[in-house]
CSV table of C-alpha atoms in Angstrom, one decimal:
chain,number,residue,atom,x,y,z
A,1,MET,CA,29.3,1.2,42.9
A,2,LEU,CA,26.5,1.0,39.3
A,3,LEU,CA,23.2,0.8,41.6
A,4,GLN,CA,24.6,3.8,44.1
A,5,ARG,CA,25.9,5.8,41.1
A,6,ASP,CA,23.5,8.8,40.7
A,7,SER,CA,21.2,9.0,37.2
A,8,ARG,CA,19.9,12.5,37.4
A,9,VAL,CA,20.4,15.3,35.2
A,10,ALA,CA,19.5,18.6,35.8
A,11,LEU,CA,16.6,19.7,34.9
A,12,PHE,CA,17.9,23.2,33.7
A,13,ALA,CA,20.5,24.2,31.3
A,14,GLU,CA,21.6,27.5,32.9
A,15,PRO,CA,21.9,27.3,36.2
A,16,LEU,CA,19.3,29.0,38.9
A,17,ARG,CA,19.5,31.7,41.8
A,18,ALA,CA,18.0,30.3,45.3
A,19,ASP,CA,15.3,32.1,45.6
A,20,GLN,CA,14.1,30.0,42.2
A,21,VAL,CA,15.8,27.1,43.1
A,22,ALA,CA,13.1,26.8,46.2
A,23,GLU,CA,10.3,27.8,44.2
A,24,VAL,CA,11.0,25.6,41.7
A,25,ALA,CA,11.6,22.5,45.0
A,26,GLU,CA,8.1,23.9,46.2
A,27,ARG,CA,6.2,22.8,43.1
A,28,LEU,CA,8.0,19.7,42.8
A,29,ALA,CA,7.1,18.2,46.5
A,30,GLU,CA,3.4,19.6,45.2
A,31,TRP,CA,3.7,17.4,42.8
A,32,ASN,CA,5.3,14.2,44.5
A,33,VAL,CA,7.5,14.6,41.9
A,34,PRO,CA,11.7,13.4,43.1
A,35,PHE,CA,14.1,15.7,43.3
A,36,ALA,CA,17.2,16.5,44.4
A,37,ALA,CA,17.7,20.9,45.3
A,38,THR,CA,21.3,21.9,44.6
A,39,SER,CA,22.5,25.2,44.9
A,40,ASP,CA,22.1,26.6,41.6
A,41,ASN,CA,19.7,23.4,40.2
A,42,VAL,CA,17.5,20.4,40.8
A,43,ARG,CA,18.0,17.2,39.8
A,44,LEU,CA,15.3,14.2,38.8
A,45,ASP,CA,15.6,11.5,36.5
A,46,ALA,CA,16.2,11.9,32.8
A,47,LYS,CA,12.8,9.9,32.0
A,48,ARG,CA,10.5,12.9,33.6
A,49,ARG,CA,12.3,16.1,32.6
A,50,ASN,CA,10.6,17.2,29.4
A,51,GLU,CA,7.3,16.5,31.6
A,52,VAL,CA,8.5,18.6,34.3
A,53,LEU,CA,10.0,20.8,32.0
A,54,LEU,CA,6.8,21.4,30.8
A,55,ARG,CA,4.0,21.9,33.9
A,56,LEU,CA,6.6,24.4,35.2
A,57,ALA,CA,6.3,26.4,31.4
A,58,LEU,CA,2.3,26.2,32.2
A,59,ALA,CA,2.7,26.6,35.5
A,60,GLY,CA,4.5,29.8,35.1
A,61,VAL,CA,7.6,28.9,37.7
A,62,PRO,CA,10.1,29.8,38.2
A,63,HIS,CA,9.7,33.6,38.5
A,64,PRO,CA,12.3,36.7,36.9
A,65,HIS,CA,14.8,36.9,39.3
A,66,LEU,CA,14.2,40.2,41.0
A,67,LEU,CA,17.3,42.3,42.5
A,68,THR,CA,17.4,42.7,45.8
A,69,THR,CA,18.6,45.9,47.9
A,70,ALA,CA,21.6,44.0,48.9
A,71,GLU,CA,22.4,42.8,45.1
A,72,THR,CA,21.9,46.4,44.1
A,73,LEU,CA,24.7,48.2,46.6
A,74,GLU,CA,26.7,45.2,45.8
A,75,LYS,CA,27.3,46.4,42.1
A,76,ALA,CA,27.6,50.5,43.2
A,77,SER,CA,30.8,51.9,42.9
A,78,PRO,CA,32.3,54.3,46.0
A,79,LEU,CA,32.9,56.5,43.1
A,80,ALA,CA,29.1,56.3,42.0
A,81,PRO,CA,26.8,59.7,42.3
A,82,GLN,CA,24.7,59.8,44.9
A,83,SER,CA,21.7,60.3,42.2
A,84,LEU,CA,22.6,56.7,40.9
A,85,ILE,CA,23.6,55.2,44.2
A,86,ASP,CA,19.2,56.6,45.1
A,87,ALA,CA,18.1,54.5,41.0
A,88,GLN,CA,20.0,51.6,42.3
A,89,GLN,CA,18.5,51.3,46.2
A,90,ARG,CA,15.1,52.1,44.7
A,91,ALA,CA,15.3,49.1,41.9
A,92,GLY,CA,16.4,47.0,44.8
A,93,LEU,CA,13.9,48.5,47.0
A,94,GLU,CA,11.1,47.7,43.7
A,95,GLY,CA,12.5,44.3,43.7
A,96,ASP,CA,11.8,43.4,47.5
A,97,LEU,CA,8.4,44.8,47.4
A,98,ALA,CA,7.5,42.6,44.3
A,99,SER,CA,9.0,40.1,45.5
A,100,ALA,CA,7.0,40.0,48.9
A,101,LEU,CA,3.7,40.2,47.1
A,102,ARG,CA,4.6,37.4,44.8
A,103,GLY,CA,3.2,34.9,47.8
A,104,LEU,CA,-0.1,36.5,48.4
A,105,PRO,CA,-3.0,34.1,47.6
A,106,GLY,CA,-4.3,34.2,43.5
A,107,VAL,CA,-1.3,36.7,42.5
A,108,ALA,CA,0.8,34.9,39.8
A,109,ASP,CA,3.2,37.5,39.6
A,110,ALA,CA,3.7,41.4,40.6
A,111,HIS,CA,6.2,44.3,39.2
A,112,VAL,CA,6.4,47.6,41.7
A,113,ILE,CA,7.6,50.9,40.3
A,114,ILE,CA,8.3,54.0,42.9
A,115,ALA,CA,8.3,57.2,41.8
A,116,PRO,CA,9.6,59.3,44.6
A,117,ALA,CA,9.1,62.3,45.9
A,118,ARG,CA,10.7,65.9,44.6
A,119,GLU,CA,11.0,69.2,46.9
A,120,ASP,CA,10.8,71.9,44.9
A,121,ALA,CA,14.8,73.5,44.8
A,122,PHE,CA,13.8,76.2,42.6
A,123,THR,CA,10.3,78.5,43.1
A,124,ASP,CA,9.1,78.0,39.6
A,125,ASP,CA,9.4,74.4,40.4
A,126,ALA,CA,6.6,72.7,42.2
A,127,ALA,CA,7.2,69.9,44.3
A,128,ARG,CA,6.3,66.2,44.0
A,129,GLN,CA,5.0,63.8,46.2
A,130,ALA,CA,5.9,59.9,46.1
A,131,THR,CA,4.2,57.6,43.7
A,132,ALA,CA,4.1,53.7,43.7
A,133,SER,CA,2.6,51.8,41.0
A,134,VAL,CA,1.9,48.1,41.3
A,135,ARG,CA,0.5,45.6,38.7
A,136,LEU,CA,0.2,42.4,40.1
A,137,SER,CA,-0.7,38.9,37.2
A,138,LEU,CA,-3.9,36.8,39.1
A,139,ILE,CA,-3.9,33.7,38.6
A,140,ALA,CA,-6.8,32.6,35.9
A,141,GLY,CA,-10.3,32.8,38.1
A,142,ALA,CA,-9.1,34.5,40.6
A,143,THR,CA,-9.9,37.4,42.5
A,144,VAL,CA,-8.2,39.9,45.0
A,145,PRO,CA,-10.5,41.1,48.1
A,146,GLU,CA,-10.9,44.5,49.1
A,147,ARG,CA,-9.3,44.1,51.9
A,148,THR,CA,-6.3,42.5,50.5
A,149,LEU,CA,-5.8,45.2,48.1
A,150,GLN,CA,-5.8,48.3,50.7
A,151,GLY,CA,-3.2,45.5,52.5
A,152,VAL,CA,-1.3,46.0,49.6
A,153,ARG,CA,-1.6,49.6,49.8
A,154,ALA,CA,-0.8,50.1,53.6
A,155,PHE,CA,2.3,47.5,52.6
A,156,VAL,CA,4.4,49.3,49.9
A,157,ALA,CA,3.6,53.2,51.7
A,158,SER,CA,5.2,51.6,54.2
A,159,GLY,CA,8.6,50.5,52.6
A,160,VAL,CA,8.6,53.8,50.8
A,161,PRO,CA,9.7,56.4,52.6
A,162,ALA,CA,7.0,59.6,52.3
A,163,LEU,CA,4.2,57.6,50.4
A,164,ASP,CA,0.4,58.2,51.0
A,165,PRO,CA,-1.4,55.0,50.5
A,166,LYS,CA,-4.3,56.3,48.8
A,167,ARG,CA,-1.3,57.2,46.2
A,168,VAL,CA,-0.1,53.6,44.8
A,169,THR,CA,-2.1,52.5,42.2
A,170,ILE,CA,-3.0,48.7,40.9
A,171,LEU,CA,-3.4,47.9,38.1
A,172,ASP,CA,-3.7,44.1,36.8
A,173,ASP,CA,-3.0,42.3,33.2
A,174,ARG,CA,-6.2,43.9,31.8
A,175,GLY,CA,-5.3,47.6,32.4
A,176,LEU,CA,-7.8,47.6,34.8
A,177,ALA,CA,-7.1,49.4,38.1
A,178,LEU,CA,-8.1,47.0,41.0
A,179,GLY,CA,-9.8,48.6,44.3
A,180,ASP,CA,-10.8,52.1,42.9
A,181,GLU,CA,-13.1,54.6,44.8
A,182,THR,CA,-15.4,53.5,42.4
A,183,GLY,CA,-16.1,50.3,43.5
A,184,PHE,CA,-17.9,50.4,46.2
A,185,GLY,CA,-15.9,47.1,47.8
A,186,ASN,CA,-16.2,45.0,44.6
A,187,ASP,CA,-15.6,41.9,46.4
A,188,ASP,CA,-18.4,42.5,48.7
A,189,ALA,CA,-20.7,40.2,45.9
A,190,GLY,CA,-18.1,37.9,45.1
A,191,ALA,CA,-17.9,36.7,49.2
A,192,LEU,CA,-21.8,36.3,49.4
A,193,GLN,CA,-22.3,35.0,46.5
A,194,GLN,CA,-19.4,31.8,47.4
A,195,SER,CA,-20.7,32.3,51.1
A,196,LEU,CA,-24.5,30.9,49.8
A,197,GLN,CA,-23.1,28.3,47.3
A,198,SER,CA,-20.7,27.0,49.8
A,199,VAL,CA,-24.1,26.1,52.2
A,200,LEU,CA,-26.0,24.9,49.5
A,201,ASP,CA,-23.4,22.5,47.9
A,202,ALA,CA,-23.4,20.9,51.8
A,203,ALA,CA,-26.8,20.9,52.0
A,204,LEU,CA,-28.1,19.7,48.4
A,205,GLY,CA,-24.8,18.2,46.9
A,206,GLU,CA,-22.1,19.8,44.6
A,207,GLY,CA,-24.1,20.8,41.2
A,208,ALA,CA,-27.4,20.8,42.5
A,209,SER,CA,-28.0,24.7,42.8
A,210,ILE,CA,-26.3,27.7,40.5
A,211,VAL,CA,-26.3,31.1,42.8
A,212,ARG,CA,-25.9,34.3,41.0
A,213,VAL,CA,-25.8,37.9,44.1
A,214,ARG,CA,-25.8,41.2,42.9
A,215,VAL,CA,-25.1,44.3,45.3
A,216,GLY,CA,-26.4,47.6,44.4
A,217,TYR,CA,-24.8,50.5,46.0
A,218,ASP,CA,-25.4,54.1,46.7
A,219,ALA,CA,-23.6,56.4,45.2
A,220,ARG,CA,-24.3,59.3,47.0
A,221,ALA,CA,-23.0,60.8,50.0
A,222,HIS,CA,-25.4,61.9,52.9
A,223,ASP,CA,-24.8,63.9,55.6
A,224,LEU,CA,-27.4,64.1,58.7
A,225,HIS,CA,-27.9,66.6,61.0
A,226,ASP,CA,-30.5,65.9,64.4
A,227,VAL,CA,-30.6,67.8,66.8
A,228,VAL,CA,-33.2,66.4,70.2
A,229,ARG,CA,-34.0,68.3,73.4
A,230,ARG,CA,-35.6,67.0,75.9
A,231,PRO,CA,-37.3,68.0,78.8
A,232,ILE,CA,-35.8,68.0,82.3
A,233,GLY,CA,-38.9,66.4,84.8
A,234,GLU,CA,-42.3,66.5,84.0
A,235,ARG,CA,-43.0,69.9,82.6
A,236,PRO,CA,-43.1,70.9,79.2
A,237,ILE,CA,-39.4,72.9,78.1
A,238,GLU,CA,-40.7,76.0,77.8
A,239,ALA,CA,-44.0,78.3,79.1
A,240,ALA,CA,-45.6,81.4,77.9
A,241,THR,CA,-48.4,83.9,79.7
A,242,SER,CA,-49.7,86.8,77.6
A,243,ASP,CA,-51.9,89.5,79.6
A,244,GLU,CA,-53.8,92.2,78.2
A,245,ARG,CA,-56.0,94.7,80.2
A,246,TYR,CA,-58.2,97.8,78.8
A,247,LYS,CA,-59.7,100.5,81.3
A,248,SER,CA,-62.2,102.4,79.9
A,249,PRO,CA,-62.8,105.6,82.6
A,250,LYS,CA,-59.0,106.5,82.2
A,251,LYS,CA,-59.0,104.9,78.7
A,252,GLN,CA,-56.1,102.7,79.1
A,253,TYR,CA,-54.9,99.4,77.4
A,254,ALA,CA,-51.5,97.4,78.4
A,255,LYS,CA,-50.9,94.1,77.2
A,256,SER,CA,-47.7,92.1,78.9
A,257,SER,CA,-46.1,88.5,77.6
A,258,ALA,CA,-43.7,86.5,79.3
A,259,SER,CA,-42.3,82.7,78.3
A,260,LEU,CA,-39.8,80.6,81.0
A,261,ASP,CA,-37.8,78.2,80.0
A,262,ARG,CA,-37.0,75.1,82.7
A,263,GLY,CA,-33.8,73.8,80.7
A,264,SER,CA,-33.8,71.1,78.3
A,265,GLU,CA,-31.1,67.8,77.6
A,266,VAL,CA,-29.8,68.9,74.2
A,267,GLN,CA,-28.6,65.7,71.8
A,268,ASP,CA,-26.6,67.2,68.6
A,269,GLU,CA,-26.4,64.2,66.3
A,270,HIS,CA,-24.2,64.5,63.3
A,271,VAL,CA,-24.4,61.9,60.8
A,272,ALA,CA,-22.1,61.3,57.8
A,273,THR,CA,-22.1,59.0,55.4
A,274,PRO,CA,-19.8,58.1,52.6
A,275,ALA,CA,-21.3,57.3,49.3
A,276,GLY,CA,-20.5,53.5,49.1
A,277,ARG,CA,-23.7,51.9,50.6
A,278,VAL,CA,-25.2,49.4,50.1
A,279,GLU,CA,-28.1,50.4,49.0
A,280,ARG,CA,-30.1,47.1,47.6
A,281,LEU,CA,-29.3,43.0,47.3
A,282,SER,CA,-30.4,40.6,44.9
A,283,VAL,CA,-30.0,37.0,44.8
A,284,ALA,CA,-31.1,34.1,42.2
A,285,VAL,CA,-31.2,30.7,43.1
A,286,ALA,CA,-31.5,27.8,40.3
A,287,VAL,CA,-32.1,24.3,41.9
A,288,ASP,CA,-32.5,21.3,39.6
A,289,ALA,CA,-35.4,20.2,39.3
A,290,ASN,CA,-35.3,16.4,38.8
A,291,ARG,CA,-34.2,16.2,42.9
A,292,GLY,CA,-37.4,17.9,43.8
A,293,PHE,CA,-36.2,19.8,46.9
A,294,ASP,CA,-38.4,22.1,49.2
A,295,LEU,CA,-37.7,25.9,48.3
A,296,GLN,CA,-39.2,27.8,50.4
A,297,LYS,CA,-36.5,26.2,52.5
A,298,ILE,CA,-34.0,27.2,49.8
A,299,ARG,CA,-35.8,30.9,50.9
A,300,ALA,CA,-35.4,30.4,54.2
A,301,LEU,CA,-31.5,29.6,53.5
A,302,ALA,CA,-30.5,32.3,51.7
A,303,THR,CA,-32.2,35.0,53.7
A,304,GLY,CA,-30.2,33.9,56.6
A,305,THR,CA,-27.3,33.2,55.2
A,306,LEU,CA,-26.9,36.3,53.2
A,307,GLY,CA,-28.7,38.3,55.5
A,308,VAL,CA,-31.7,39.6,53.6
A,309,ASP,CA,-33.7,42.8,54.4
A,310,PRO,CA,-36.7,42.7,53.0
A,311,ARG,CA,-37.6,46.5,54.2
A,312,ARG,CA,-34.7,47.7,52.7
A,313,GLY,CA,-36.1,46.1,48.8
A,314,ASP,CA,-34.3,43.0,49.1
A,315,SER,CA,-35.3,40.0,46.6
A,316,VAL,CA,-34.5,36.4,47.0
A,317,THR,CA,-35.5,34.6,44.0
A,318,ILE,CA,-35.8,30.7,43.6
A,319,GLU,CA,-36.1,28.6,40.1
A,320,GLU,CA,-36.4,25.2,39.4
A,321,PHE,CA,-34.7,23.8,36.2
A,322,PRO,CA,-34.1,20.5,34.9
A,323,PHE,CA,-30.1,20.7,34.8
A,324,PRO,CA,-28.4,18.8,32.6
A,325,ARG,CA,-27.1,15.1,32.6
A,326,ALA,CA,-23.5,15.1,31.8
A,327,VAL,CA,-21.7,12.8,29.7
A,328,THR,CA,-19.0,10.8,29.5
A,329,PRO,CA,-16.9,11.8,26.9
A,330,VAL,CA,-15.3,8.2,24.8
A,331,HIS,CA,-12.0,8.9,23.8
A,332,SER,CA,-10.7,7.1,21.4
A,333,LEU,CA,-7.2,6.7,21.2
A,334,SER,CA,-5.2,7.9,18.5
A,335,LEU,CA,-1.7,6.5,16.3
A,336,ALA,CA,0.2,8.5,18.2
A,337,ALA,CA,-1.1,6.6,21.9
A,338,LEU,CA,-0.9,3.2,20.1
A,339,LEU,CA,2.9,3.4,18.7
A,340,GLY,CA,3.7,4.2,22.1
A,341,LEU,CA,1.7,1.2,23.9
A,342,ALA,CA,2.8,-0.6,20.9
A,343,GLY,CA,6.7,0.5,21.9
A,344,LEU,CA,6.3,0.4,25.2
A,345,LEU,CA,4.3,-3.7,25.4
A,346,GLY,CA,7.0,-4.9,22.2
A,347,PRO,CA,10.1,-6.0,24.0
A,348,TRP,CA,7.8,-7.5,26.1
A,349,LEU,CA,5.5,-9.7,23.8
A,350,ILE,CA,8.6,-10.8,21.2
A,351,PHE,CA,10.0,-12.2,25.0
A,352,ALA,CA,7.5,-14.2,25.6
A,353,ALA,CA,6.3,-15.7,22.1
A,354,ALA,CA,10.2,-16.1,22.2
A,355,LEU,CA,9.7,-17.9,25.0
A,356,PHE,CA,6.3,-19.4,23.9
A,357,GLY,CA,7.9,-21.3,21.1
A,358,ALA,CA,10.6,-22.3,23.0
A,359,PHE,CA,8.0,-24.2,25.5
A,360,ARG,CA,6.8,-25.5,22.5
A,361,ALA,CA,9.7,-26.8,20.8
A,362,GLY,CA,11.4,-28.3,23.9
A,363,ALA,CA,8.1,-29.9,25.1
A,364,LYS,CA,8.2,-33.5,23.5
A,365,PRO,CA,11.6,-34.1,23.9
A,366,LEU,CA,11.4,-33.4,27.3
A,367,GLY,CA,8.1,-35.7,27.8
A,368,VAL,CA,10.3,-38.3,26.2
A,369,LEU,CA,13.6,-38.1,28.3
A,370,CYS,CA,11.3,-37.9,31.1
A,371,GLU,CA,9.8,-41.0,30.0
A,372,GLY,CA,12.9,-42.5,29.7
A,373,LEU,CA,14.6,-41.6,32.5
A,374,ALA,CA,11.0,-43.4,34.5
A,375,ASP,CA,11.3,-46.3,32.7
A,376,ARG,CA,15.4,-46.3,33.3
A,377,ILE,CA,13.9,-46.4,37.5
A,378,ALA,CA,11.6,-49.3,36.7
A,379,LEU,CA,14.6,-51.3,35.3
A,380,ARG,CA,17.0,-51.0,38.0
A,381,ARG,CA,14.4,-51.7,40.3
A,382,ALA,CA,13.5,-55.1,38.6
A,383,ALA,CA,17.0,-55.7,38.7
A,384,ARG,CA,16.8,-55.9,42.3
A,385,VAL,CA,13.9,-57.6,42.4
A,386,ALA,CA,15.3,-60.4,40.3
A,387,ASN,CA,18.8,-60.1,42.1
A,388,ALA,CA,16.6,-61.2,45.7
A,389,ASN,CA,14.8,-64.3,44.3
A,390,PHE,CA,12.2,-63.0,45.9
A,391,PRO,CA,8.6,-65.4,45.8
A,392,PRO,CA,6.6,-64.7,43.4
A,393,ALA,CA,3.4,-63.5,45.4
A,394,HIS,CA,6.1,-61.3,47.2
A,395,VAL,CA,6.4,-60.0,43.5
A,396,ARG,CA,2.8,-59.8,43.1
A,397,GLY,CA,2.4,-58.0,46.4
A,398,ALA,CA,5.4,-55.0,45.4
A,399,LEU,CA,3.7,-54.7,41.8
A,400,GLU,CA,0.1,-54.3,43.1
A,401,ARG,CA,-0.5,-51.0,42.1
A,402,GLU,CA,2.0,-50.3,39.1
A,403,PRO,CA,0.9,-49.5,35.8
A,404,PRO,CA,1.2,-52.7,32.7
A,405,HIS,CA,4.1,-51.5,31.6
A,406,THR,CA,6.2,-50.8,34.3
A,407,ALA,CA,4.6,-54.7,35.2
A,408,ALA,CA,5.9,-55.4,31.9
A,409,ALA,CA,9.6,-54.2,32.5
A,410,ILE,CA,10.3,-55.7,36.2
A,411,ILE,CA,8.6,-59.2,35.3
A,412,SER,CA,10.7,-58.8,32.4
A,413,ALA,CA,13.9,-59.1,34.0
A,414,LEU,CA,13.1,-62.1,35.8
A,415,PRO,CA,14.0,-65.8,35.2
A,416,ALA,CA,11.2,-67.3,33.5
A,417,ALA,CA,10.2,-69.6,36.4
A,418,THR,CA,9.4,-66.7,38.4
A,419,ALA,CA,8.3,-64.8,36.0
A,420,THR,CA,5.4,-67.2,34.7
A,421,ALA,CA,4.4,-67.4,38.2
A,422,VAL,CA,3.9,-63.9,39.1
A,423,LEU,CA,1.6,-64.1,35.9
A,424,GLU,CA,-0.1,-66.8,36.4
A,425,LEU,CA,-1.0,-64.4,39.7
A,426,TYR,CA,-2.8,-61.4,37.3
A,427,PRO,CA,-6.1,-61.8,36.6
A,428,PRO,CA,-6.8,-62.5,32.6
A,429,GLU,CA,-7.1,-59.2,31.9
A,430,GLU,CA,-4.6,-57.4,33.3
A,431,ARG,CA,-2.2,-60.8,32.1
A,432,ALA,CA,-3.0,-60.2,28.9
A,433,ALA,CA,-1.9,-56.2,28.8
A,434,ILE,CA,1.4,-57.3,30.8
A,435,VAL,CA,1.7,-59.7,27.6
A,436,ARG,CA,1.5,-57.3,25.0
A,437,ARG,CA,3.8,-54.8,26.2
A,438,MET,CA,6.5,-57.3,27.1
A,439,SER,CA,6.5,-59.0,23.5
A,440,ARG,CA,7.2,-55.7,22.0
A,441,ALA,CA,10.8,-55.1,20.7
A,442,ALA,CA,12.8,-53.1,23.8
A,443,ALA,CA,13.3,-49.9,23.0
A,444,PRO,CA,16.5,-48.0,24.6
A,445,VAL,CA,15.9,-46.1,28.4
A,446,VAL,CA,18.2,-43.1,27.0
A,447,PRO,CA,17.6,-42.5,22.9
A,448,ASP,CA,20.3,-40.9,20.9
A,449,CYS,CA,20.7,-37.2,19.9
A,450,GLU,CA,19.1,-38.1,16.1
A,451,SER,CA,16.2,-39.6,17.5
A,452,VAL,CA,15.1,-36.9,19.2
A,453,LEU,CA,15.3,-34.7,16.7
A,454,ARG,CA,13.9,-36.3,14.6
A,455,ARG,CA,11.1,-36.9,16.8
A,456,GLY,CA,10.9,-32.8,17.9
């Protein structure tokens, strides 16, 4: 029961909403942090609570809860005036739109403000069309493409009645309007730069090149009207004849002219080019001079990737520079890190020192005890040999590979005649070693406690 008890703690001190719990659970799953989601909180290991709270705070998770249309209408009183109900419904609609915009790539948070349309109730009160303001908090280093901004305008306009997408203003955290008409597709340069950079990284390797792209736009609007007439058949479209005569006797003068139009094919072409046309494309590429790349191949690759048109005035500049080598910094351990490491390894070091001390203190008494047990086993074997009245040659064969002290212990237990006969069978050197051990004072097989403690 103790092992199966849930020891996890609640991550947040205050209960969360369902959307906040889902947002935190998604982020923890992305970080591979074990957790258990409940209806209003998230439970995890108590040791990782502070670390996870810090990471969530740096990531801006969870976002503040935004009231939805359903929540605002639940709070509306049946006796409330229609203007108050409309205001609450509009607040819920703003929350629905902002919650949907939070999921866009590169967008950390979003806020929507809606100004409803107003009709001219009186003659001196002018009508006002509906407008909306959107503030997008972008992730550091992220950019929102122009197409995405157009989609945001269309999305907000579709959710608000009688709202024109042109009347939706988008603002970032810097206070700059995103996707205004003076931008002329300000995301084109970034998209082209990213496209060429990815190609060069794949071909040359990471960190071998630096790409910068600048796009120049024409702020003038052009209106071209061209009418082209083509003849029908091989003869020209028009023919003109002239006849001039003078008669002297009668003093008459006559002049006539005629024109013939045989018909034609008329092509009337009217082309209106709005402001924002790409006027020039400038590309700059810096490559590492230490690697010896072929600049002509890089130029051809850049020209084909970006669609550079020299007739339009586009230019591609490629230069070699020795890139600095990254030096791996040597991180020194701070005092706090050393104290933390000591606190982590301290108990294990103390346990290892105690174990080593106990082993060192008990190794010698344990060796004496094992030696005594071995001698006891040898004496038992000698007693069995002595009681069996084996012949001396048989005893000598049994003690062939025994050490001198073991042979001395066994021979000492034999009768005197048998022991003398067995010793006569040993070579002189081995016989002398056995006799020296037999002449020593006999020690007890198992020493008493006082002698063991004295030796320790």
